[in-house]
Coordinates of C-alpha atoms in Angstrom, one line a residue:
Chain L
A337 CA -5.8 -0.4 17.3
Q338 CA -7.1 1.1 14.1
S339 CA -8.9 -0.9 11.4
V340 CA -10.3 -0.4 8.0
T341 CA -13.3 -2.0 6.4
Q342 CA -14.1 -2.0 2.7
P343 CA -17.5 -3.8 2.5
D344 CA -17.4 -4.3 -1.3
I345 CA -15.0 -6.9 -2.5
H346 CA -15.9 -6.5 -6.2
I347 CA -17.8 -3.8 -8.0
T348 CA -18.8 -3.6 -11.7
V349 CA -19.8 -0.4 -13.3
S350 CA -20.4 0.6 -16.9
E351 CA -18.0 3.1 -18.5
G352 CA -19.4 6.6 -18.0
A353 CA -21.4 5.7 -14.9
S354 CA -20.7 7.1 -11.5
L355 CA -18.7 5.3 -8.9
E356 CA -18.7 5.1 -5.1
L357 CA -16.3 2.9 -3.1
R358 CA -17.0 2.5 0.5
C359 CA -14.5 2.7 3.4
N360 CA -15.2 2.7 7.1
Y361 CA -12.5 3.1 9.6
S362 CA -12.1 2.5 13.3
Y363 CA -9.9 4.8 15.3
G364 CA -10.3 6.9 18.4
A365 CA -8.8 10.2 17.3
T366 CA -8.7 12.0 14.0
P367 CA -7.3 9.6 11.5
Y368 CA -5.0 10.2 8.6
L369 CA -6.9 8.6 5.6
F370 CA -5.7 7.5 2.2
W371 CA -7.0 5.9 -0.9
Y372 CA -4.6 4.0 -3.1
V373 CA -5.0 2.3 -6.5
Q374 CA -3.2 -0.8 -7.6
S375 CA -3.1 -2.1 -11.1
P376 CA -2.3 -5.8 -11.6
G377 CA 1.2 -6.7 -10.7
Q378 CA 2.0 -3.1 -9.7
G379 CA 2.7 -1.1 -6.6
L380 CA 0.3 1.4 -5.1
Q381 CA -0.4 4.8 -6.4
L382 CA -1.8 7.5 -4.1
L383 CA -5.1 8.8 -5.3
L384 CA -5.9 11.2 -2.4
K385 CA -5.5 11.8 1.3
Y386 CA -7.2 13.5 4.2
F387 CA -5.4 14.9 7.2
S388 CA -7.5 17.8 8.3
G389 CA -9.5 20.8 7.0
D390 CA -12.0 20.5 4.2
T391 CA -13.7 17.2 4.5
L392 CA -14.2 16.9 0.7
V393 CA -10.8 16.0 -0.8
Q394 CA -9.9 16.1 -4.5
G395 CA -7.4 13.7 -5.9
I396 CA -5.8 12.6 -9.1
K397 CA -7.6 11.1 -12.1
G398 CA -10.9 12.9 -11.2
F399 CA -11.4 11.1 -7.9
E400 CA -12.7 12.7 -4.8
A401 CA -13.5 11.4 -1.2
E402 CA -15.5 12.8 1.6
F403 CA -14.5 12.4 5.3
K404 CA -17.6 11.9 7.5
R405 CA -16.6 11.7 11.1
S406 CA -20.1 10.9 12.3
Q407 CA -20.2 7.8 10.1
S408 CA -16.5 7.0 10.4
S409 CA -16.4 6.8 6.6
F410 CA -14.1 8.0 3.8
N411 CA -15.9 7.0 0.6
L412 CA -14.2 7.4 -2.8
R413 CA -16.2 8.8 -5.7
K414 CA -15.9 9.5 -9.3
P415 CA -18.6 11.1 -11.5
S416 CA -17.8 9.2 -14.7
V417 CA -15.7 6.1 -14.8
H418 CA -13.3 5.3 -17.6
W419 CA -12.3 1.8 -18.6
S420 CA -8.7 2.6 -17.5
D421 CA -10.0 2.9 -13.9
A422 CA -10.4 -0.8 -13.6
A423 CA -8.0 -1.8 -10.8
E424 CA -7.9 -2.7 -7.1
Y425 CA -8.6 0.2 -4.7
F426 CA -7.4 0.2 -1.1
C427 CA -8.4 2.5 1.7
A428 CA -5.8 3.0 4.5
V429 CA -5.6 4.7 7.8
G430 CA -2.6 6.0 9.7
A431 CA -2.8 6.7 13.3
T432 CA 0.1 8.8 14.4
G433 CA 0.6 11.3 11.6
T434 CA 1.4 11.6 7.9
A435 CA 4.4 9.3 8.3
S436 CA 2.9 6.6 10.4
K437 CA 2.5 3.0 9.3
L438 CA -0.7 2.3 7.5
T439 CA -3.5 -0.2 8.1
F440 CA -5.1 -1.2 4.8
G441 CA -8.6 -2.4 4.0
T442 CA -9.0 -5.6 2.1
G443 CA -9.5 -3.8 -1.1
T444 CA -12.3 -3.4 -3.7
R445 CA -11.8 -4.7 -7.2
L446 CA -13.4 -2.4 -9.8
Q447 CA -14.4 -3.9 -13.1
V448 CA -15.5 -1.5 -15.9
T449 CA -17.7 -2.7 -18.7
L450 CA -17.8 -1.0 -22.0
Chain U
G381 CA 7.1 13.7 -7.4
A382 CA 8.7 11.3 -5.0
V383 CA 9.8 8.0 -6.7
V384 CA 10.5 4.7 -5.1
S385 CA 12.3 2.1 -7.1
Q386 CA 12.1 -1.6 -6.2
H387 CA 14.4 -4.2 -7.7
P388 CA 14.0 -6.9 -9.0
S389 CA 10.4 -6.8 -10.2
W390 CA 10.2 -10.6 -10.4
V391 CA 12.5 -13.3 -9.1
I392 CA 12.4 -17.0 -9.2
C393 CA 14.6 -19.0 -6.9
K394 CA 15.1 -22.6 -5.7
S395 CA 14.0 -23.7 -2.3
G396 CA 16.7 -23.1 0.3
T397 CA 18.4 -20.2 -1.4
S398 CA 18.3 -16.6 -0.3
V399 CA 16.9 -13.6 -2.2
K400 CA 17.6 -9.9 -1.7
I401 CA 15.1 -7.2 -2.7
E402 CA 16.2 -3.6 -2.9
C403 CA 14.1 -0.5 -2.2
R404 CA 15.5 2.8 -3.2
S405 CA 14.1 6.4 -2.8
L406 CA 15.3 8.0 -6.0
D407 CA 14.8 11.7 -5.4
F408 CA 14.4 12.0 -1.7
Q409 CA 16.0 10.8 1.5
A410 CA 14.0 8.4 3.6
T411 CA 14.8 7.7 7.2
T412 CA 11.9 5.3 7.4
M413 CA 10.8 2.6 4.9
F414 CA 8.2 -0.1 5.2
W415 CA 8.0 -3.6 3.9
Y416 CA 4.7 -5.2 3.1
R417 CA 3.6 -8.6 1.9
Q418 CA 0.6 -9.2 -0.3
F419 CA -1.0 -12.5 -1.1
P420 CA -3.0 -13.0 -4.2
K421 CA -6.2 -11.0 -4.1
Q422 CA -5.6 -9.9 -0.6
S423 CA -4.6 -6.7 1.1
L424 CA -1.1 -5.5 2.1
M425 CA 0.2 -6.8 5.4
L426 CA 2.9 -4.8 7.1
M427 CA 6.0 -6.9 7.8
A428 CA 8.4 -4.4 9.3
T429 CA 9.4 -0.8 9.7
S430 CA 12.9 -0.1 8.5
N431 CA 14.8 2.8 10.1
E432 CA 18.1 4.1 8.7
G433 CA 21.0 3.3 11.0
S434 CA 19.0 1.1 13.4
K435 CA 17.4 -2.3 13.7
A436 CA 14.1 -2.9 11.9
T437 CA 10.9 -3.2 13.9
Y438 CA 9.0 -6.3 12.9
E439 CA 5.3 -6.9 13.2
Q440 CA 4.0 -9.7 15.3
G441 CA 4.3 -13.0 13.7
V442 CA 7.0 -12.0 11.2
E443 CA 10.2 -14.1 11.6
K444 CA 13.2 -11.8 12.0
D445 CA 15.7 -14.4 11.0
K446 CA 13.7 -15.3 7.9
F447 CA 13.2 -11.7 6.6
L448 CA 16.4 -9.7 7.2
I449 CA 16.1 -6.0 6.7
N450 CA 19.0 -3.6 6.3
H451 CA 18.6 0.2 6.0
A452 CA 22.2 1.2 5.6
S453 CA 21.6 4.6 3.9
L454 CA 19.0 7.2 3.6
T455 CA 18.0 6.0 0.1
L456 CA 18.3 2.2 0.3
S457 CA 16.6 -0.5 2.3
T458 CA 17.0 -4.2 1.5
L459 CA 14.9 -7.2 2.4
T460 CA 16.6 -10.6 2.3
V461 CA 14.4 -13.7 2.3
T462 CA 16.7 -16.3 3.8
S463 CA 16.4 -20.0 3.0
A464 CA 13.3 -19.3 1.0
H465 CA 10.6 -22.0 0.7
P466 CA 7.5 -22.2 -1.5
E467 CA 5.3 -20.7 1.2
D468 CA 7.4 -17.5 1.0
S469 CA 6.2 -17.0 -2.5
S470 CA 4.4 -13.7 -2.5
F471 CA 4.3 -10.1 -3.7
Y472 CA 6.6 -7.9 -1.6
I473 CA 6.1 -4.1 -1.7
C474 CA 8.2 -1.5 -0.1
S475 CA 7.4 2.1 0.7
A476 CA 9.4 5.1 1.8
I477 CA 8.4 8.1 3.8
G478 CA 9.3 11.4 2.2
G479 CA 8.4 14.1 -0.3
V480 CA 6.9 17.5 0.6
E481 CA 4.1 16.0 2.6
N482 CA 6.1 13.4 4.3
I483 CA 3.9 10.5 3.3
Q484 CA 4.4 7.0 2.1
Y485 CA 5.4 6.4 -1.5
F486 CA 5.3 2.9 -2.8
G487 CA 7.6 0.8 -5.0
A488 CA 6.2 -1.3 -7.9
G489 CA 6.6 -4.5 -5.9
T490 CA 8.6 -7.7 -6.3
R491 CA 7.0 -11.0 -7.2
L492 CA 8.9 -13.8 -5.5
S493 CA 8.4 -17.4 -6.7
V494 CA 10.1 -20.1 -4.8
L495 CA 10.3 -23.5 -6.6

């Protein structure tokens, strides 16, 4: 069975600083990987996804993620964080295709200081 | 883009009553929808997979008789929490498979508080 680990429960960065959120997955074949963001009391918004091809994926709101098969990682990055980026970030893996059910990590709460 | 609407956004009910939550795909048809449950400051846990025109597939440990799922059309799935109790209080989120890339799009969630 697939699994996702987000080692950092809570991260605090200053506005304008760079950000990297870690995600490690466990799955035998090529996974379908996703990053979602959730604001308090809201549903999930898709930031970006990786299915195949270029391992560096660009998403919305200036986010990018890099798929590294050798490290089983799919870390999320942003060069310069804005205060509005404060939210909960979830990494997820799907096993059987784009429409498969997802296994989510435990999430990383991002706090941005001004 | 693909939009999923979930209603209501917040519901308070008395213990022992039943509550129905609706999940609608507004601009696409979804043969498959998912229902998740999220406890405070925790991740999403898949409850069940809802397939249009057939019975839902429940994850291990989820009570089928407690959480009734109906997917009667290509744009609507409903989750009914029957005989709700305080321990059923949670944030319930649905998603629907669709759009150009055939991926999951999520609703805004429903906060259920059982008194």
